[in-house]
mmCIF file of C-alpha atoms and ligand atoms in Angstrom:
data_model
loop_
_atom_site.group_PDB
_atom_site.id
_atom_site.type_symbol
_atom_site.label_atom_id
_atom_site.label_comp_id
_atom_site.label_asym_id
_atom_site.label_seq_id
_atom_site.Cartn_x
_atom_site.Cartn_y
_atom_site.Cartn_z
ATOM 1 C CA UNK A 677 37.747 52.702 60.505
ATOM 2 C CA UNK A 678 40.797 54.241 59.391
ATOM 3 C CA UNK A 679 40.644 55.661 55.696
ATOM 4 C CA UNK A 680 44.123 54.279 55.048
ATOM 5 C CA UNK A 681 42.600 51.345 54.552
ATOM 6 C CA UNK A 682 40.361 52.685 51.746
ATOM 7 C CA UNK A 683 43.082 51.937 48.857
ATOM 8 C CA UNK A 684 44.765 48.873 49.772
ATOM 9 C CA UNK A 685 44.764 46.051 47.512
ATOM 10 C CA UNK A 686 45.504 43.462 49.386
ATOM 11 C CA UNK A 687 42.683 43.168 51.551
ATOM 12 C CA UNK A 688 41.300 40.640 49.996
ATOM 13 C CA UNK A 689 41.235 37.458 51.611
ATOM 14 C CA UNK A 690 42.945 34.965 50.567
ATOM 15 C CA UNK A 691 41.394 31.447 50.351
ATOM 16 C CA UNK A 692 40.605 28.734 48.248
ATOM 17 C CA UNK A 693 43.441 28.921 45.624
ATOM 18 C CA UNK A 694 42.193 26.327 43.497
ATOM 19 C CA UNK A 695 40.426 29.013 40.862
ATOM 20 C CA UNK A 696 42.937 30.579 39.405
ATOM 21 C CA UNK A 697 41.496 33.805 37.514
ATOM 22 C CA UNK A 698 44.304 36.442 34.785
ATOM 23 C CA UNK A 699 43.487 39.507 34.093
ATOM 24 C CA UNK A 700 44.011 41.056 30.507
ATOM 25 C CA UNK A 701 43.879 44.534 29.705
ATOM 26 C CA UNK A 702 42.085 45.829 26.485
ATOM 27 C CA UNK A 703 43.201 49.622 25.681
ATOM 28 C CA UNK A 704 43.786 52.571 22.769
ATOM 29 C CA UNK A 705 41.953 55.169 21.634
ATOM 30 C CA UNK A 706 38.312 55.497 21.198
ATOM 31 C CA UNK A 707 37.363 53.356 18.148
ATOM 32 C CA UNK A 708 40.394 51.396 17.752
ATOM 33 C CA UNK A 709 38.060 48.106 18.164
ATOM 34 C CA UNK A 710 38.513 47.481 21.890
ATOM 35 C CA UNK A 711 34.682 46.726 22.373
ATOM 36 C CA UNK A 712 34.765 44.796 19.268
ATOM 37 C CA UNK A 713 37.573 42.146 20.042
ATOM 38 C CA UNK A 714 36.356 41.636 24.094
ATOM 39 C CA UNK A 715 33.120 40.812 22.461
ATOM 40 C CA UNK A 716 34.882 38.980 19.683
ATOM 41 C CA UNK A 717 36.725 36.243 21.711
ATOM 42 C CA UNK A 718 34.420 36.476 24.408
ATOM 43 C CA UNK A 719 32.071 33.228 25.694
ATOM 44 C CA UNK A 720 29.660 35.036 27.791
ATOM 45 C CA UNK A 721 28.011 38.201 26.365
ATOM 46 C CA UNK A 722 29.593 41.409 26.616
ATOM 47 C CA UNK A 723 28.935 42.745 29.971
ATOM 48 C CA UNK A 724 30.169 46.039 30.893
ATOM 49 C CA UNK A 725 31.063 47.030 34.948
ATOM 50 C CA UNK A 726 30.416 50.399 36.239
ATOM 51 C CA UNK A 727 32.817 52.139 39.032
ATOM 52 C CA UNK A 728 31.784 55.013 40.701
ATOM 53 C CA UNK A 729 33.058 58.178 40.391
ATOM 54 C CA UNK A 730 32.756 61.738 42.399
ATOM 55 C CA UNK A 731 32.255 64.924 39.936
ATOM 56 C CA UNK A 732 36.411 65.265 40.576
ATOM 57 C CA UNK A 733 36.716 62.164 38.196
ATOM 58 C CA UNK A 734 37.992 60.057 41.617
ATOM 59 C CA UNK A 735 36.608 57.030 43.299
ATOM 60 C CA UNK A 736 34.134 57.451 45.684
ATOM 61 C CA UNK A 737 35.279 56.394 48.620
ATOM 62 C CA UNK A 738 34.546 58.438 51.732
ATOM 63 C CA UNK A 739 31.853 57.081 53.926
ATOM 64 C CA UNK A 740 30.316 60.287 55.073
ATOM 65 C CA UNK A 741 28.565 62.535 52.111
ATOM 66 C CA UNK A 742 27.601 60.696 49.731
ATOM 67 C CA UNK A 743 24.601 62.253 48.784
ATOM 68 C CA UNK A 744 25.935 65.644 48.571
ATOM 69 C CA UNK A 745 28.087 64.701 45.425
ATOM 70 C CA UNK A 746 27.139 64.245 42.146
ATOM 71 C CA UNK A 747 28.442 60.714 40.672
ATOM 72 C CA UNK A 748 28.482 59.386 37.694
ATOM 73 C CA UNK A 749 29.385 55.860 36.268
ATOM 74 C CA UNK A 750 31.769 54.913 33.717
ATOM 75 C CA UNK A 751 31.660 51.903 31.227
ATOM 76 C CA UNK A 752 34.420 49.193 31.101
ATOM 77 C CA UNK A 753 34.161 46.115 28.762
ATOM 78 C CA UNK A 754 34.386 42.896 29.950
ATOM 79 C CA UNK A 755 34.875 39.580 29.015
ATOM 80 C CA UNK A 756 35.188 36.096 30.171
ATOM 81 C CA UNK A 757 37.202 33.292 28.212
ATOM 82 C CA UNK A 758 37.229 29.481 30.275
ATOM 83 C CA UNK A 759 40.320 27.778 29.768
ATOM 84 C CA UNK A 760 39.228 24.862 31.965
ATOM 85 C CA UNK A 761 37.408 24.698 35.163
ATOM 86 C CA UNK A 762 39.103 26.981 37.539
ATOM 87 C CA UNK A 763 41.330 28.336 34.852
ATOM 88 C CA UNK A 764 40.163 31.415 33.490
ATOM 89 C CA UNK A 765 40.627 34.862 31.510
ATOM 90 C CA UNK A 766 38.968 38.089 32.269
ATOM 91 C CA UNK A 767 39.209 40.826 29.524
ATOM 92 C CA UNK A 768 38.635 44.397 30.982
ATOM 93 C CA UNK A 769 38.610 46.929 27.895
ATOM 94 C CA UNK A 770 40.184 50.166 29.430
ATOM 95 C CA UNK A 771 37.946 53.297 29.745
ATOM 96 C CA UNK A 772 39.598 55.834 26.762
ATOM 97 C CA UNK A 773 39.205 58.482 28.477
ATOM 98 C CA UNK A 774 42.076 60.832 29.967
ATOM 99 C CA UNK A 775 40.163 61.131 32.977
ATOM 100 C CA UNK A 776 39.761 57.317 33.773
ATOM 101 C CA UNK A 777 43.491 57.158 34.304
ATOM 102 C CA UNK A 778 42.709 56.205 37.741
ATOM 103 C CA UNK A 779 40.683 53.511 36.763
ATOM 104 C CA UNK A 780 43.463 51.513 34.683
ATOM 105 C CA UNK A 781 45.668 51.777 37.830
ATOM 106 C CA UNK A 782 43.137 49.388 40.023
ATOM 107 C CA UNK A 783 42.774 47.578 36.716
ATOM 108 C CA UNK A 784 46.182 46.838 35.966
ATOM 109 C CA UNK A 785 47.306 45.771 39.738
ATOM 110 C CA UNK A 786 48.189 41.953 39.287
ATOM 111 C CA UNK A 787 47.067 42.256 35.228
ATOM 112 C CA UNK A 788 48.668 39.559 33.275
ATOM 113 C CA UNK A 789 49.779 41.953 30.432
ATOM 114 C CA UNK A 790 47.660 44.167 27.886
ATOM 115 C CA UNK A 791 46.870 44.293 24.201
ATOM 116 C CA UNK A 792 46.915 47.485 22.983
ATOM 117 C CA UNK A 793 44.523 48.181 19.964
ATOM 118 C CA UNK A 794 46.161 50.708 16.878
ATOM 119 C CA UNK A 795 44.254 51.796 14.129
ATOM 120 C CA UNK A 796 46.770 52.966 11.631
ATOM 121 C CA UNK A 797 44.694 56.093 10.806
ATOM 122 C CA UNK A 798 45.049 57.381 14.001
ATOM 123 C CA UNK A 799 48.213 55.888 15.356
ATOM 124 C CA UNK A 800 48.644 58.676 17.878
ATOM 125 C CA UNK A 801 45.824 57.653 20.032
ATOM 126 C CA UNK A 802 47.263 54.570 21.263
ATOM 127 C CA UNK A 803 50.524 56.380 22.495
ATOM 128 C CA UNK A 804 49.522 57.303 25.679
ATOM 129 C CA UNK A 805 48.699 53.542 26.195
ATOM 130 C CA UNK A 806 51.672 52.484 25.269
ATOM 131 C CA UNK A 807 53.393 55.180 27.443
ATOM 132 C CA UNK A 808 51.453 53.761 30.564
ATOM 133 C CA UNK A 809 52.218 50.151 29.849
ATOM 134 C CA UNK A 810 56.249 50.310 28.722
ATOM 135 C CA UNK A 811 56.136 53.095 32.307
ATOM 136 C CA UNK A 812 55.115 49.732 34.807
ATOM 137 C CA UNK A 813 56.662 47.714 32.769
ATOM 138 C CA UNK A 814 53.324 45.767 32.099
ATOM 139 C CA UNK A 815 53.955 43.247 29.222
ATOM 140 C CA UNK A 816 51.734 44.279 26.146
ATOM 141 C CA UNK A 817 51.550 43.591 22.459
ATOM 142 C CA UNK A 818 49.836 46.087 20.122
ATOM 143 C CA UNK A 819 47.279 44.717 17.890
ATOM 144 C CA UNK A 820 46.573 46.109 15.035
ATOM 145 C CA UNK A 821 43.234 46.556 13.554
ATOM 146 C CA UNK A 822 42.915 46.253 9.870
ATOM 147 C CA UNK A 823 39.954 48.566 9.160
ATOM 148 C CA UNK A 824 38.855 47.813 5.462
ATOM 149 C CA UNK A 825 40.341 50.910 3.376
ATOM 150 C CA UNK A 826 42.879 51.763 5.800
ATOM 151 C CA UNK A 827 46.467 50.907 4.350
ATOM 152 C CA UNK A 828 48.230 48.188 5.589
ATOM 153 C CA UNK A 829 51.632 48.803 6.914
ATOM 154 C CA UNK A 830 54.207 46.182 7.831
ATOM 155 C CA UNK A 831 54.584 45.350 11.803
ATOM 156 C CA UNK A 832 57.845 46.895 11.248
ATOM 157 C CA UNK A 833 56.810 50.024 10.384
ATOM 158 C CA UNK A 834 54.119 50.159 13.491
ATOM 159 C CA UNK A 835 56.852 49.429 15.763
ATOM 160 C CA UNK A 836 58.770 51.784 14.652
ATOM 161 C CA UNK A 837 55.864 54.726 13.985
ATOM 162 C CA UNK A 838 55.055 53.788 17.922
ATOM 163 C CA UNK A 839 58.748 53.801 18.711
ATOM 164 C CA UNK A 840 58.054 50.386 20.836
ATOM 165 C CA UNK A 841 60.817 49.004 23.058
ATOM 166 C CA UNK A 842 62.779 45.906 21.455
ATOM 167 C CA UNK A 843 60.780 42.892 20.915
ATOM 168 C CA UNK A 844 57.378 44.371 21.635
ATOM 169 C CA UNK A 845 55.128 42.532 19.813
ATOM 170 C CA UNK A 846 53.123 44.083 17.046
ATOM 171 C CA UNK A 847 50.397 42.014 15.465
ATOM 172 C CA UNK A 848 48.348 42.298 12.698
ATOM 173 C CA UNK A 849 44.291 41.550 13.369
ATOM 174 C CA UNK A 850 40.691 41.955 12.442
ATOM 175 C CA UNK A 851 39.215 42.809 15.817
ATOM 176 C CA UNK A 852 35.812 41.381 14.400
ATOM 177 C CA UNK A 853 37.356 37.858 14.271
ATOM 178 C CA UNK A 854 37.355 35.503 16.825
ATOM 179 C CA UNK A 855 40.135 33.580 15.305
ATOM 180 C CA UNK A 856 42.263 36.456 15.174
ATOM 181 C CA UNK A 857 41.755 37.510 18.453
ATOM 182 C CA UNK A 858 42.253 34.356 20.109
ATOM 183 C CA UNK A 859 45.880 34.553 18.000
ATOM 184 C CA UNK A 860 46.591 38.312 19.439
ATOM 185 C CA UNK A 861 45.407 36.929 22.890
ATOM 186 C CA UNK A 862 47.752 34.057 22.341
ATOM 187 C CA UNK A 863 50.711 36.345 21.344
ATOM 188 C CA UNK A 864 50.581 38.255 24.672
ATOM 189 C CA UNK A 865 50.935 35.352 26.861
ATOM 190 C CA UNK A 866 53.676 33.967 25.363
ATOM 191 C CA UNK A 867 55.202 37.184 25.273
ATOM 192 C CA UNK A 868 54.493 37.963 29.320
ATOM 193 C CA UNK A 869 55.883 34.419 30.199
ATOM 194 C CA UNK A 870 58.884 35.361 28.353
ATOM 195 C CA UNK A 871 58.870 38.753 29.929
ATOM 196 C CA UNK A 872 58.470 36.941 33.064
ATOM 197 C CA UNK A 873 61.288 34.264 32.395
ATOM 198 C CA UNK A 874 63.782 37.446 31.655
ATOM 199 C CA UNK A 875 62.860 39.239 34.989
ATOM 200 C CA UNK A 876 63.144 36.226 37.124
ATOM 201 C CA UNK A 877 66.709 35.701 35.339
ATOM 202 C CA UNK A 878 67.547 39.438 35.642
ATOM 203 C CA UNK A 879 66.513 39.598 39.708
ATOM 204 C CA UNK A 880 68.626 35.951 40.331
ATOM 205 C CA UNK A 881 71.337 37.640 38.467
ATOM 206 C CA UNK A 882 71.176 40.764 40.940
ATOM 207 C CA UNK A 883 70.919 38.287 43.871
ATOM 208 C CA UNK A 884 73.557 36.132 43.269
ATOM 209 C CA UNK A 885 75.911 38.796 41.809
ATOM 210 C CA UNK A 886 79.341 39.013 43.954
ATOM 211 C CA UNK A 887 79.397 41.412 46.913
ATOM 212 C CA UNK B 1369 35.926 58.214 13.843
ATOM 213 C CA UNK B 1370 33.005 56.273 14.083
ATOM 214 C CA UNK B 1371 29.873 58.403 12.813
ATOM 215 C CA UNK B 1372 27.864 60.112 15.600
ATOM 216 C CA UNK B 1373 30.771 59.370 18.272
ATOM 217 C CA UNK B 1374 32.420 62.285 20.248
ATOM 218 C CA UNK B 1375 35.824 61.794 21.952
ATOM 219 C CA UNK B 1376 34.144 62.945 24.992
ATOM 220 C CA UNK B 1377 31.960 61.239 26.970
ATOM 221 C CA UNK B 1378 30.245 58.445 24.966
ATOM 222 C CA UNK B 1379 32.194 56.203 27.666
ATOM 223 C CA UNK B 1380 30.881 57.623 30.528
ATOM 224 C CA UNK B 1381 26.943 56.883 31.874
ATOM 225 C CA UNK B 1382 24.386 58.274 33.246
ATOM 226 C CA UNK B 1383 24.342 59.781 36.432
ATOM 227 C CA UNK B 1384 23.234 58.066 39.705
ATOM 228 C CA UNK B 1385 22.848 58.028 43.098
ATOM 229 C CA UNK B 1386 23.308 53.718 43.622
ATOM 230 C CA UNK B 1387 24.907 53.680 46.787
ATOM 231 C CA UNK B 1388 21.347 54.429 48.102
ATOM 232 C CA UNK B 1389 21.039 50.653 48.528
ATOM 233 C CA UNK B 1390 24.118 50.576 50.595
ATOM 234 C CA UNK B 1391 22.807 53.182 52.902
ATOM 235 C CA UNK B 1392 25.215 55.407 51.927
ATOM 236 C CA UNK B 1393 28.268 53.578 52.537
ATOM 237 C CA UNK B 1394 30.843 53.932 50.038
ATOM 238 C CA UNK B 1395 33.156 51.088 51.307
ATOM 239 C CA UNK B 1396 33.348 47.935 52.349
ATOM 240 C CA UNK B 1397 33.367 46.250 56.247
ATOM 241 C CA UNK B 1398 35.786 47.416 58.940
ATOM 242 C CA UNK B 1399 38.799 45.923 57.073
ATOM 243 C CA UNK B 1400 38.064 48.019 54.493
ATOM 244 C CA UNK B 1401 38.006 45.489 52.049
ATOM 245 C CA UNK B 1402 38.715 46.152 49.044
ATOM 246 C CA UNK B 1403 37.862 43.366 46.572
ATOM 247 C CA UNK B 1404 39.322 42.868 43.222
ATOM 248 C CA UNK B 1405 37.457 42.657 40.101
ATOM 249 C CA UNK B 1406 38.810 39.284 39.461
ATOM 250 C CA UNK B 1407 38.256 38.336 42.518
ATOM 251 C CA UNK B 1408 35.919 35.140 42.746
ATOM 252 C CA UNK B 1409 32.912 35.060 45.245
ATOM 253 C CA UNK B 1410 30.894 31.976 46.134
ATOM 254 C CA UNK B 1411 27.627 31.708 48.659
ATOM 255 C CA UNK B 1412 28.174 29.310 51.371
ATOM 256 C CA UNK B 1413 24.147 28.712 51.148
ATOM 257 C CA UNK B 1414 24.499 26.943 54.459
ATOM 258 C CA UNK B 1415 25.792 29.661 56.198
ATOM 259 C CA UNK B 1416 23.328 32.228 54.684
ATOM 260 C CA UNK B 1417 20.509 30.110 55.641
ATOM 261 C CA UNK B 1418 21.630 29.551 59.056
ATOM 262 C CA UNK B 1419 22.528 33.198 59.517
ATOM 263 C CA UNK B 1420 19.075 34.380 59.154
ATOM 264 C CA UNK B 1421 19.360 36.108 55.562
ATOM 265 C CA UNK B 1422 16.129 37.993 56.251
ATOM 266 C CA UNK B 1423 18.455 40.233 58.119
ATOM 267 C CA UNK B 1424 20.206 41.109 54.623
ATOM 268 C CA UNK B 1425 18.546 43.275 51.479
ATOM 269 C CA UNK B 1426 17.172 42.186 48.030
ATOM 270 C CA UNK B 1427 20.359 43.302 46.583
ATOM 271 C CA UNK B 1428 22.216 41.260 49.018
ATOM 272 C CA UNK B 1429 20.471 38.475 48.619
ATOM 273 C CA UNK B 1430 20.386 39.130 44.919
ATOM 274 C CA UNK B 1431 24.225 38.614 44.811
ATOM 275 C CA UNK B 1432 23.886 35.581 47.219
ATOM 276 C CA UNK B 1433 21.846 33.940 44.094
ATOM 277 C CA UNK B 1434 24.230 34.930 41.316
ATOM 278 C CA UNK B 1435 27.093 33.514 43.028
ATOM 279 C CA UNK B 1436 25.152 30.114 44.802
ATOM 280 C CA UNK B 1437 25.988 27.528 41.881
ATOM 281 C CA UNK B 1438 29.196 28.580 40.510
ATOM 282 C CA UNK B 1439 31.998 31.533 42.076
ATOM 283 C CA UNK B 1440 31.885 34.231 40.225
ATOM 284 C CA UNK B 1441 34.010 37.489 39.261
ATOM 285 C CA UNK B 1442 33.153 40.064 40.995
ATOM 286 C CA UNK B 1443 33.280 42.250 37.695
ATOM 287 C CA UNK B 1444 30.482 39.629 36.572
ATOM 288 C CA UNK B 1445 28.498 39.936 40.139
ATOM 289 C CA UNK B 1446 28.040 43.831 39.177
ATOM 290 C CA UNK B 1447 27.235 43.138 35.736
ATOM 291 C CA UNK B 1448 24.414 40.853 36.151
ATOM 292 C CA UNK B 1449 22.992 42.580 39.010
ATOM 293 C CA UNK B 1450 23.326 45.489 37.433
ATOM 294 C CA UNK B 1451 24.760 47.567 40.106
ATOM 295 C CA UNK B 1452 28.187 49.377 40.329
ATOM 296 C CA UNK B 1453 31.375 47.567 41.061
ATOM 297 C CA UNK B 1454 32.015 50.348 44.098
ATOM 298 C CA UNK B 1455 27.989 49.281 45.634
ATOM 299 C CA UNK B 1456 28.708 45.240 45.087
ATOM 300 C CA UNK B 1457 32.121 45.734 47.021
ATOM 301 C CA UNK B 1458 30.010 46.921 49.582
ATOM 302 C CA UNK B 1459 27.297 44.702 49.918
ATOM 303 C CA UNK B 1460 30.206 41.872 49.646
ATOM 304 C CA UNK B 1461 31.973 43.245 52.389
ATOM 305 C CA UNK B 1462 28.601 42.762 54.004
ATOM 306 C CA UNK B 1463 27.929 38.902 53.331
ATOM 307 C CA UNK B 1464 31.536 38.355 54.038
ATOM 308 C CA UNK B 1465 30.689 39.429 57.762
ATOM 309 C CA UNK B 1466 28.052 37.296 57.721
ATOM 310 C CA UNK B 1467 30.064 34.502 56.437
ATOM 311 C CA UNK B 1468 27.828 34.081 53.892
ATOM 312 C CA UNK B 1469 30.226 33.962 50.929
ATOM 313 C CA UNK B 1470 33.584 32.940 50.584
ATOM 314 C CA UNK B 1471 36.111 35.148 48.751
ATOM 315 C CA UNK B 1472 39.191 33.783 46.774
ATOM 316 C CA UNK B 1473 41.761 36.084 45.499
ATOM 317 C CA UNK B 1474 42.885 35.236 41.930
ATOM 318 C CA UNK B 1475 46.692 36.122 41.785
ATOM 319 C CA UNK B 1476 48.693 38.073 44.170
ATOM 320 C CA UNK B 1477 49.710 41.429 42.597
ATOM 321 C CA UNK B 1478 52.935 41.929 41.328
ATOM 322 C CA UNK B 1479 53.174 38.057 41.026
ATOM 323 C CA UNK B 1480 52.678 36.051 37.851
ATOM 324 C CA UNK B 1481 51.253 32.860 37.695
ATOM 325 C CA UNK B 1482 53.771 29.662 37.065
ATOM 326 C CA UNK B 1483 55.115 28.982 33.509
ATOM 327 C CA UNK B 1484 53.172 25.592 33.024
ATOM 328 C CA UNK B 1485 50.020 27.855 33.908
ATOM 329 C CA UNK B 1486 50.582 30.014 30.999
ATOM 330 C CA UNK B 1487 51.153 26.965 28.968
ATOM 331 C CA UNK B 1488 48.326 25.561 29.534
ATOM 332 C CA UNK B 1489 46.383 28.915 28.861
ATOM 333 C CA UNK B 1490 48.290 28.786 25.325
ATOM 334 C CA UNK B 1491 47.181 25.530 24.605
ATOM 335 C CA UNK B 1492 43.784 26.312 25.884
ATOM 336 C CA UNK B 1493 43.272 29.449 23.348
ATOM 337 C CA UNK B 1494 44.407 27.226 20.861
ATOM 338 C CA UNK B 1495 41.942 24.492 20.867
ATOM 339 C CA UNK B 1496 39.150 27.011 21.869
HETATM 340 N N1 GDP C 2579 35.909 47.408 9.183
HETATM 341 C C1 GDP C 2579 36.188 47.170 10.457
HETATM 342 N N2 GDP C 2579 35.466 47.786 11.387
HETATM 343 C C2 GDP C 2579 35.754 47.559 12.699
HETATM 344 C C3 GDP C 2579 36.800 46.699 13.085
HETATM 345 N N3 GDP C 2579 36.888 46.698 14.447
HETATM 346 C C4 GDP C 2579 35.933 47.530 14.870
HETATM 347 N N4 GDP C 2579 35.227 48.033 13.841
HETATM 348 C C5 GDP C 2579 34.136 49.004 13.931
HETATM 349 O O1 GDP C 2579 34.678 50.219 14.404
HETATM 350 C C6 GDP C 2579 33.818 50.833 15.320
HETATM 351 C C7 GDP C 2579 34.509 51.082 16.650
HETATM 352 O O2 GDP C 2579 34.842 49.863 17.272
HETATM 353 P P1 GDP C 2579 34.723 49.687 18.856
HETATM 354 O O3 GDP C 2579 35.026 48.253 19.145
HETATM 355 O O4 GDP C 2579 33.431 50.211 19.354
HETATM 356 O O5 GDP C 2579 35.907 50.622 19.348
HETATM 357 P P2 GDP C 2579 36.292 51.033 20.839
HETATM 358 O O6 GDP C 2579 35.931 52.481 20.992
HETATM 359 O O7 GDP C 2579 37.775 50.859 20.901
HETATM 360 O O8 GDP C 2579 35.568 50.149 21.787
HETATM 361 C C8 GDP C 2579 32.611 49.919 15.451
HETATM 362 O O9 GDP C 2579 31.602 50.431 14.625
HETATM 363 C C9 GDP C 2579 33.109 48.590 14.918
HETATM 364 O O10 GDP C 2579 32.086 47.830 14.331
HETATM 365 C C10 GDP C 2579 37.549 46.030 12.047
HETATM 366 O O11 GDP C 2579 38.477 45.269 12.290
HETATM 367 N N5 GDP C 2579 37.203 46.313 10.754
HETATM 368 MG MG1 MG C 2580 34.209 50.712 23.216
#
């Protein structure tokens, strides 16, 4: 067994490709409604998965020692939406902490984009979200949540505040509602296919380009 | 701030020593195998019978009967059996030995799914 094996991702094996299976990420800072809209637009109840860590805050993953360290689990939401049989979204709410950076890496391998959750009282926490996403170029809109008694601002003013790239999406929403979610859900796809449009254009443009 | 939260911590559980069911192992098979969260697992019941699944634990066998009607995620595997995404990689990695479940990976990384299939996922949130 060698241990470079330990973090590859593509081990998996591939197989029946009829299920098809898209992966949406859920982040922001702690109480920005993350738990609330994966439970929100949800059909199965909210689960929550566990990963293991070591007391250093990494994945276990060593085969010899186990019982000498000290682990702990950590808390993701999750959520299940059925477009059709073999057609499905998974919602993973992102861990808030600092030290769960790791996690968001394994979660956002193949992710289909991200919502990121902004609660205008505290805009600042959902910067270093937004940092991570715009960084791997992961296509996200940020939803945000209209706490009763907070102010409402103008999307305009939230891109700007969050200093979003061009044509990020920034969408109003009551986390509580399924309706609502289901709309900032909808926003984000539309917005990674036309991500994904502009990057297939962009890499045939490189390709074909004269030499 | 939520009354009664604290920045730090109220993500993060209790600790525990689970991989005591996976005799200590902390990965998955000789491939090291690392399964996705999205990935979707199904029993081949046939197999698992045939196999002798005597030979495998309650927690194995557990899985085997979350995942015998309908695939499931295996973020939803660890979920409903209540065990750590890093132990149910590892008891996968064992029934996938034993050929008793099949594996299907969702979406290759770092490729997204066709146009039409985001379409359709539109369309599908819509009428939900
Ligand atoms: N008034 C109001 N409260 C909300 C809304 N969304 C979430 N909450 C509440 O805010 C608190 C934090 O939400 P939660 O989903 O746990 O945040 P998380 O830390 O991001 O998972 C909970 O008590 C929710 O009930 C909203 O849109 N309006
Ligand atoms: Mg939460």
């Amino acid at each position: 067994m060698s241990l470079e094996h330990v973090h590859s991702t593509d081990g998996e094996e591939a197989g029946d490709s009829s299920s098809l299976a898209l992966k949406i990420l859920v982040a922001g800072g702690f109480g920005a409604g993350k738990t609330t809209l994966v439970g929100a637009v949800s059909e199965i109840r909210p689960l929550r998965t566990e990963e293991l860590l070591s007391e250093a805050g990494q994945l276990v993953d060593d085969t010899g020692g186990v019982d000498q360290k000290t682990t702990t689990t950590v808390a993701m939401d999750f959520g299940r939406i059925t477009i059709r049989s073999g057609l499905s979204l998974y919602l993973f709410g992102t861990p808030g902490q600092d030290r769960f950076w790791f996690l968001w890496d394994e979660l956002s391998q193949g992710a289909l984009g991200a919502v990121v959750l902004a609660d205008t009282r505290r805009l600042e926490d959902c910067f270093p979200a937004v940092d991570y996403f715009e960084h791997r170029r992961i296509p996200f809109v940020v939803a945000v949540n209209c706490f009763s008694g907070a102010r409402t601002y103008a999307e305009e003013d939230v891109a700007r505040a969050l200093d979003l790239d061009r044509g990020t999406p920034v969408v109003l929403c009551d986390a509580r509602d399924p309706a609502s979610g289901k709309d900032v859900l909808i926003r984000m796809v539309e917005y990674a296919g036309r991500m994904h449009t502009a990057r297939l254009l962009e890499s045939v443009g490189q390709g074909a380009g004269p030499e | 701030m939520p009354p009664g939260s604290q920045w730090y911590d109220a993500e993060a559980g209790p600790l525990v020593r689970p991989y005591a069911v996976t005799g200590g192992r902390t990965r998955s098979g000789p491939g090291g195998v690392r399964f996705d969260l999205i990935a979707l697992v199904e029993a081949d019941d046939a197999a698992a019978d045939r196999r002798g699944a005597s030979l495998l634990g309650p927690e194995h066998r557990a899985l085997l009967s979350l995942c015998g009607q309908d695939a499931r995620s295996v973020a939803e595997l660890s979920a409903d059996a209540d065990l750590p995404v890093g132990v149910v990689r590892v008891l996968l990695g064992d029934l996938l030995e034993a050929g008793c479940v099949r594996v299907s990976r969702p979406v290759p990384p770092a490729r997204l799914p066709d146009e039409w299939v985001l379409r359709e996922v539109i369309d599908g949130l819509r009428a939900l």
